[in-house]
Amino acid sequence: MLPLLFTLISLPYAPEALEPVISKETIEYHYGKHLQGYVDNLNKLVAGTEYDGMALEEIVAKAQGGIFNNAGQILNHNLYFTQFKPFESQKLKAEGNEPTGRLADAIIRDFGSLEAFQTEFEQKGVTLFGSGWVWLAADKEGKLVITQEPNAGNPITKGLKPLLTMDVWEHAYYIDYRNRRAAHLHALWQIINWEEIERRYNE
Ligand code: MN
């Protein structure tokens, strides 16, 4: 039997479609080189181990060390890159791109307002020391929480469902924003595909 290989996900938009929030060059490096690298590494690391043939989520829940790091980075980037929609279809102001429905109701219930949620989310991204990810996640009852996860961390290791994430590794923003992590995080709201985030919440 041939080994089950992990593969690079397809992007649901053209590589330049997120400009000017995320440049084509950043996509070429972040998706084309960094994510591809994690995929290649994981395929080498799991070959012949108990993790061979396991789903990414299961590996992230069970593994440690290099296998956890590479599986986590693939899972995180898959959720990250598929949560965006083209900038062209958006209004210029982040305030014009808002969630609706059950997810919007939950954000207001658990954070007070969309603005309060976004402010806290950005703040947790800015204050995450070093490399990692800031997440919006839901518990079993649907309550929303923001978590900071270092390195390749994902809230599924805490029993939470990951919904939305911002990557604060420097490779995510240094080409376009240099050291201005806060400016990068604030700009990302303009391209969040809230329909996809709500689909994850309702799943
Ligand atoms: Mn990244």
Short mmCIF file of C-alpha atoms and ligand atoms in Angstrom, two decimals:
data_model
loop_
_atom_site.label_atom_id
_atom_site.label_comp_id
_atom_site.label_asym_id
_atom_site.label_seq_id
_atom_site.Cartn_x
_atom_site.Cartn_y
_atom_site.Cartn_z
CA MET A 1 0.00 0.00 0.00
CA LEU A 2 1.29 3.44 -0.87
CA PRO A 3 1.76 5.85 2.03
CA LEU A 4 -0.91 8.52 2.44
CA LEU A 5 0.88 11.76 1.68
CA PHE A 6 -0.06 15.16 2.97
CA THR A 7 -0.41 17.71 0.20
CA LEU A 8 -0.41 21.49 -0.13
CA ILE A 9 -3.98 22.85 0.03
CA SER A 10 -5.34 24.89 -2.89
CA LEU A 11 -5.94 28.58 -2.26
CA PRO A 12 -9.57 29.69 -2.80
CA TYR A 13 -8.33 32.92 -4.49
CA ALA A 14 -5.56 34.08 -6.83
CA PRO A 15 -2.16 34.80 -5.19
CA GLU A 16 -2.55 38.55 -5.83
CA ALA A 17 -6.22 38.72 -4.75
CA LEU A 18 -5.49 39.77 -1.16
CA GLU A 19 -3.41 42.81 -2.15
CA PRO A 20 -2.73 45.31 -0.66
CA VAL A 21 -3.45 43.60 2.68
CA ILE A 22 -1.24 40.60 1.83
CA SER A 23 1.01 40.86 -1.22
CA LYS A 24 1.50 38.25 -3.91
CA GLU A 25 5.14 38.03 -2.83
CA THR A 26 4.14 37.18 0.74
CA ILE A 27 1.76 34.49 -0.55
CA GLU A 28 4.55 33.08 -2.72
CA TYR A 29 6.84 32.74 0.30
CA HIS A 30 4.36 32.05 3.09
CA TYR A 31 2.16 29.58 1.19
CA GLY A 32 4.51 28.47 -1.57
CA LYS A 33 7.65 27.96 0.51
CA HIS A 34 6.91 27.90 4.26
CA LEU A 35 3.70 25.83 4.11
CA GLN A 36 5.14 23.59 1.39
CA GLY A 37 8.15 23.05 3.65
CA TYR A 38 5.99 21.90 6.57
CA VAL A 39 4.15 19.50 4.21
CA ASP A 40 7.42 18.04 2.91
CA ASN A 41 8.85 17.75 6.44
CA LEU A 42 5.79 16.00 7.85
CA ASN A 43 5.69 13.46 5.02
CA LYS A 44 9.32 12.55 5.78
CA LEU A 45 8.81 12.48 9.55
CA VAL A 46 5.67 10.28 9.68
CA ALA A 47 6.86 7.68 7.15
CA GLY A 48 6.94 4.32 8.94
CA THR A 49 5.65 5.71 12.26
CA GLU A 50 2.32 5.23 14.08
CA TYR A 51 1.25 8.60 12.62
CA ASP A 52 1.45 7.41 9.02
CA GLY A 53 -2.10 7.65 7.57
CA MET A 54 -3.50 9.63 10.53
CA ALA A 55 -5.56 12.80 10.04
CA LEU A 56 -3.80 16.08 10.80
CA GLU A 57 -6.12 16.87 13.72
CA GLU A 58 -5.37 13.50 15.30
CA ILE A 59 -1.61 13.97 14.90
CA VAL A 60 -1.81 17.43 16.47
CA ALA A 61 -3.79 16.02 19.39
CA LYS A 62 -1.35 13.14 20.01
CA ALA A 63 2.14 13.97 18.77
CA GLN A 64 5.01 15.96 20.25
CA GLY A 65 8.29 17.32 18.96
CA GLY A 66 8.96 17.66 15.26
CA ILE A 67 5.89 15.72 14.15
CA PHE A 68 3.62 17.95 16.30
CA ASN A 69 5.36 21.11 15.07
CA ASN A 70 5.02 20.30 11.36
CA ALA A 71 1.49 18.85 11.61
CA GLY A 72 0.39 21.82 13.70
CA GLN A 73 1.84 24.29 11.24
CA ILE A 74 0.02 22.57 8.34
CA LEU A 75 -3.30 22.52 10.18
CA ASN A 76 -2.88 26.14 11.30
CA HIS A 77 -1.94 27.40 7.84
CA ASN A 78 -4.77 25.43 6.19
CA LEU A 79 -7.25 27.21 8.46
CA TYR A 80 -5.45 30.54 7.99
CA PHE A 81 -5.23 30.59 4.19
CA THR A 82 -8.82 29.38 3.68
CA GLN A 83 -10.33 32.08 5.94
CA PHE A 84 -9.63 34.95 3.51
CA LYS A 85 -11.55 36.34 0.54
CA PRO A 86 -10.34 38.70 -2.20
CA PHE A 87 -9.78 42.31 -1.18
CA GLU A 88 -11.46 43.54 -4.36
CA SER A 89 -14.84 42.39 -3.21
CA GLN A 90 -14.52 44.24 0.06
CA LYS A 91 -15.33 47.73 1.17
CA LEU A 92 -12.19 49.68 1.94
CA LYS A 93 -12.87 49.98 5.66
CA ALA A 94 -12.54 46.98 7.96
CA GLU A 95 -15.74 48.14 9.63
CA GLY A 96 -17.57 47.28 6.42
CA ASN A 97 -16.65 43.60 6.63
CA GLU A 98 -18.62 42.12 9.50
CA PRO A 99 -19.94 38.74 10.63
CA THR A 100 -23.66 38.05 10.56
CA GLY A 101 -26.08 35.51 11.98
CA ARG A 102 -25.38 33.14 14.86
CA LEU A 103 -21.65 33.93 14.95
CA ALA A 104 -22.27 37.69 15.17
CA ASP A 105 -24.74 37.10 18.00
CA ALA A 106 -22.16 34.98 19.87
CA ILE A 107 -19.42 37.62 19.43
CA ILE A 108 -21.67 40.30 20.91
CA ARG A 109 -22.77 37.97 23.73
CA ASP A 110 -19.22 36.93 24.68
CA PHE A 111 -17.20 40.12 23.98
CA GLY A 112 -19.80 42.92 24.16
CA SER A 113 -19.35 44.14 20.58
CA LEU A 114 -17.50 43.32 17.37
CA GLU A 115 -15.15 46.23 18.01
CA ALA A 116 -14.36 45.03 21.55
CA PHE A 117 -13.64 41.53 20.17
CA GLN A 118 -11.37 42.85 17.41
CA THR A 119 -9.48 45.12 19.82
CA GLU A 120 -8.85 42.26 22.26
CA PHE A 121 -7.89 39.90 19.43
CA GLU A 122 -5.36 42.34 17.97
CA GLN A 123 -3.97 43.07 21.43
CA LYS A 124 -3.46 39.35 22.11
CA GLY A 125 -1.69 39.06 18.75
CA VAL A 126 0.58 42.02 19.45
CA THR A 127 1.50 40.82 22.96
CA LEU A 128 2.22 37.20 22.00
CA PHE A 129 5.96 37.06 22.59
CA GLY A 130 7.96 35.48 19.78
CA SER A 131 6.30 33.29 17.13
CA GLY A 132 2.83 31.83 17.34
CA TRP A 133 -0.85 32.22 16.61
CA VAL A 134 -3.80 34.08 18.10
CA TRP A 135 -7.11 32.26 17.77
CA LEU A 136 -10.85 32.70 18.04
CA ALA A 137 -12.14 29.33 19.23
CA ALA A 138 -15.37 27.85 20.59
CA ASP A 139 -15.90 25.50 23.51
CA LYS A 140 -18.36 22.58 23.50
CA GLU A 141 -21.24 24.91 24.43
CA GLY A 142 -20.42 27.39 21.68
CA LYS A 143 -18.90 29.99 24.00
CA LEU A 144 -16.22 32.00 22.19
CA VAL A 145 -12.72 32.51 23.57
CA ILE A 146 -9.49 34.10 22.31
CA THR A 147 -6.33 32.07 22.89
CA GLN A 148 -2.64 32.77 22.35
CA GLU A 149 -0.71 29.72 21.16
CA PRO A 150 3.09 29.72 20.91
CA ASN A 151 4.95 28.25 17.91
CA ALA A 152 2.74 25.64 16.18
CA GLY A 153 0.00 25.63 18.82
CA ASN A 154 -3.68 25.10 18.01
CA PRO A 155 -6.62 25.35 20.45
CA ILE A 156 -7.76 21.80 19.59
CA THR A 157 -5.14 20.64 22.12
CA LYS A 158 -7.33 22.39 24.76
CA GLY A 159 -10.54 20.76 23.52
CA LEU A 160 -11.60 23.92 21.67
CA LYS A 161 -12.78 24.27 18.06
CA PRO A 162 -10.54 26.65 16.04
CA LEU A 163 -12.52 29.24 14.05
CA LEU A 164 -10.29 32.16 13.02
CA THR A 165 -6.59 32.78 13.37
CA MET A 166 -3.85 35.32 12.79
CA ASP A 167 -0.30 34.14 12.25
CA VAL A 168 2.22 36.25 14.18
CA TRP A 169 5.32 34.48 12.90
CA GLU A 170 7.42 37.18 11.24
CA HIS A 171 7.27 35.27 7.92
CA ALA A 172 3.55 36.20 7.78
CA TYR A 173 4.14 39.97 7.63
CA TYR A 174 7.78 40.99 7.32
CA ILE A 175 7.83 41.43 3.53
CA ASP A 176 4.81 43.77 3.55
CA TYR A 177 4.83 45.37 7.01
CA ARG A 178 8.42 44.88 8.22
CA ASN A 179 8.28 45.07 12.05
CA ARG A 180 4.76 46.53 12.18
CA ARG A 181 2.90 43.47 13.47
CA ALA A 182 0.02 45.55 14.88
CA ALA A 183 -0.62 47.25 11.51
CA HIS A 184 -0.64 43.88 9.76
CA LEU A 185 -3.10 42.33 12.22
CA HIS A 186 -5.43 45.35 12.01
CA ALA A 187 -5.42 45.24 8.20
CA LEU A 188 -6.39 41.55 8.08
CA TRP A 189 -10.00 42.23 9.13
CA GLN A 190 -10.59 43.63 5.64
CA ILE A 191 -10.15 40.20 4.01
CA ILE A 192 -11.66 37.86 6.62
CA ASN A 193 -14.31 35.65 5.01
CA TRP A 194 -16.87 35.73 7.82
CA GLU A 195 -19.13 33.27 5.99
CA GLU A 196 -16.34 30.70 6.26
CA ILE A 197 -15.79 31.48 9.97
CA GLU A 198 -19.51 31.06 10.66
CA ARG A 199 -19.53 27.79 8.68
CA ARG A 200 -16.78 26.51 10.98
CA TYR A 201 -18.71 27.70 14.05
CA ASN A 202 -21.91 25.94 12.94
CA GLU A 203 -20.14 22.75 11.78
MN MN B 1 2.99 31.13 8.86
#
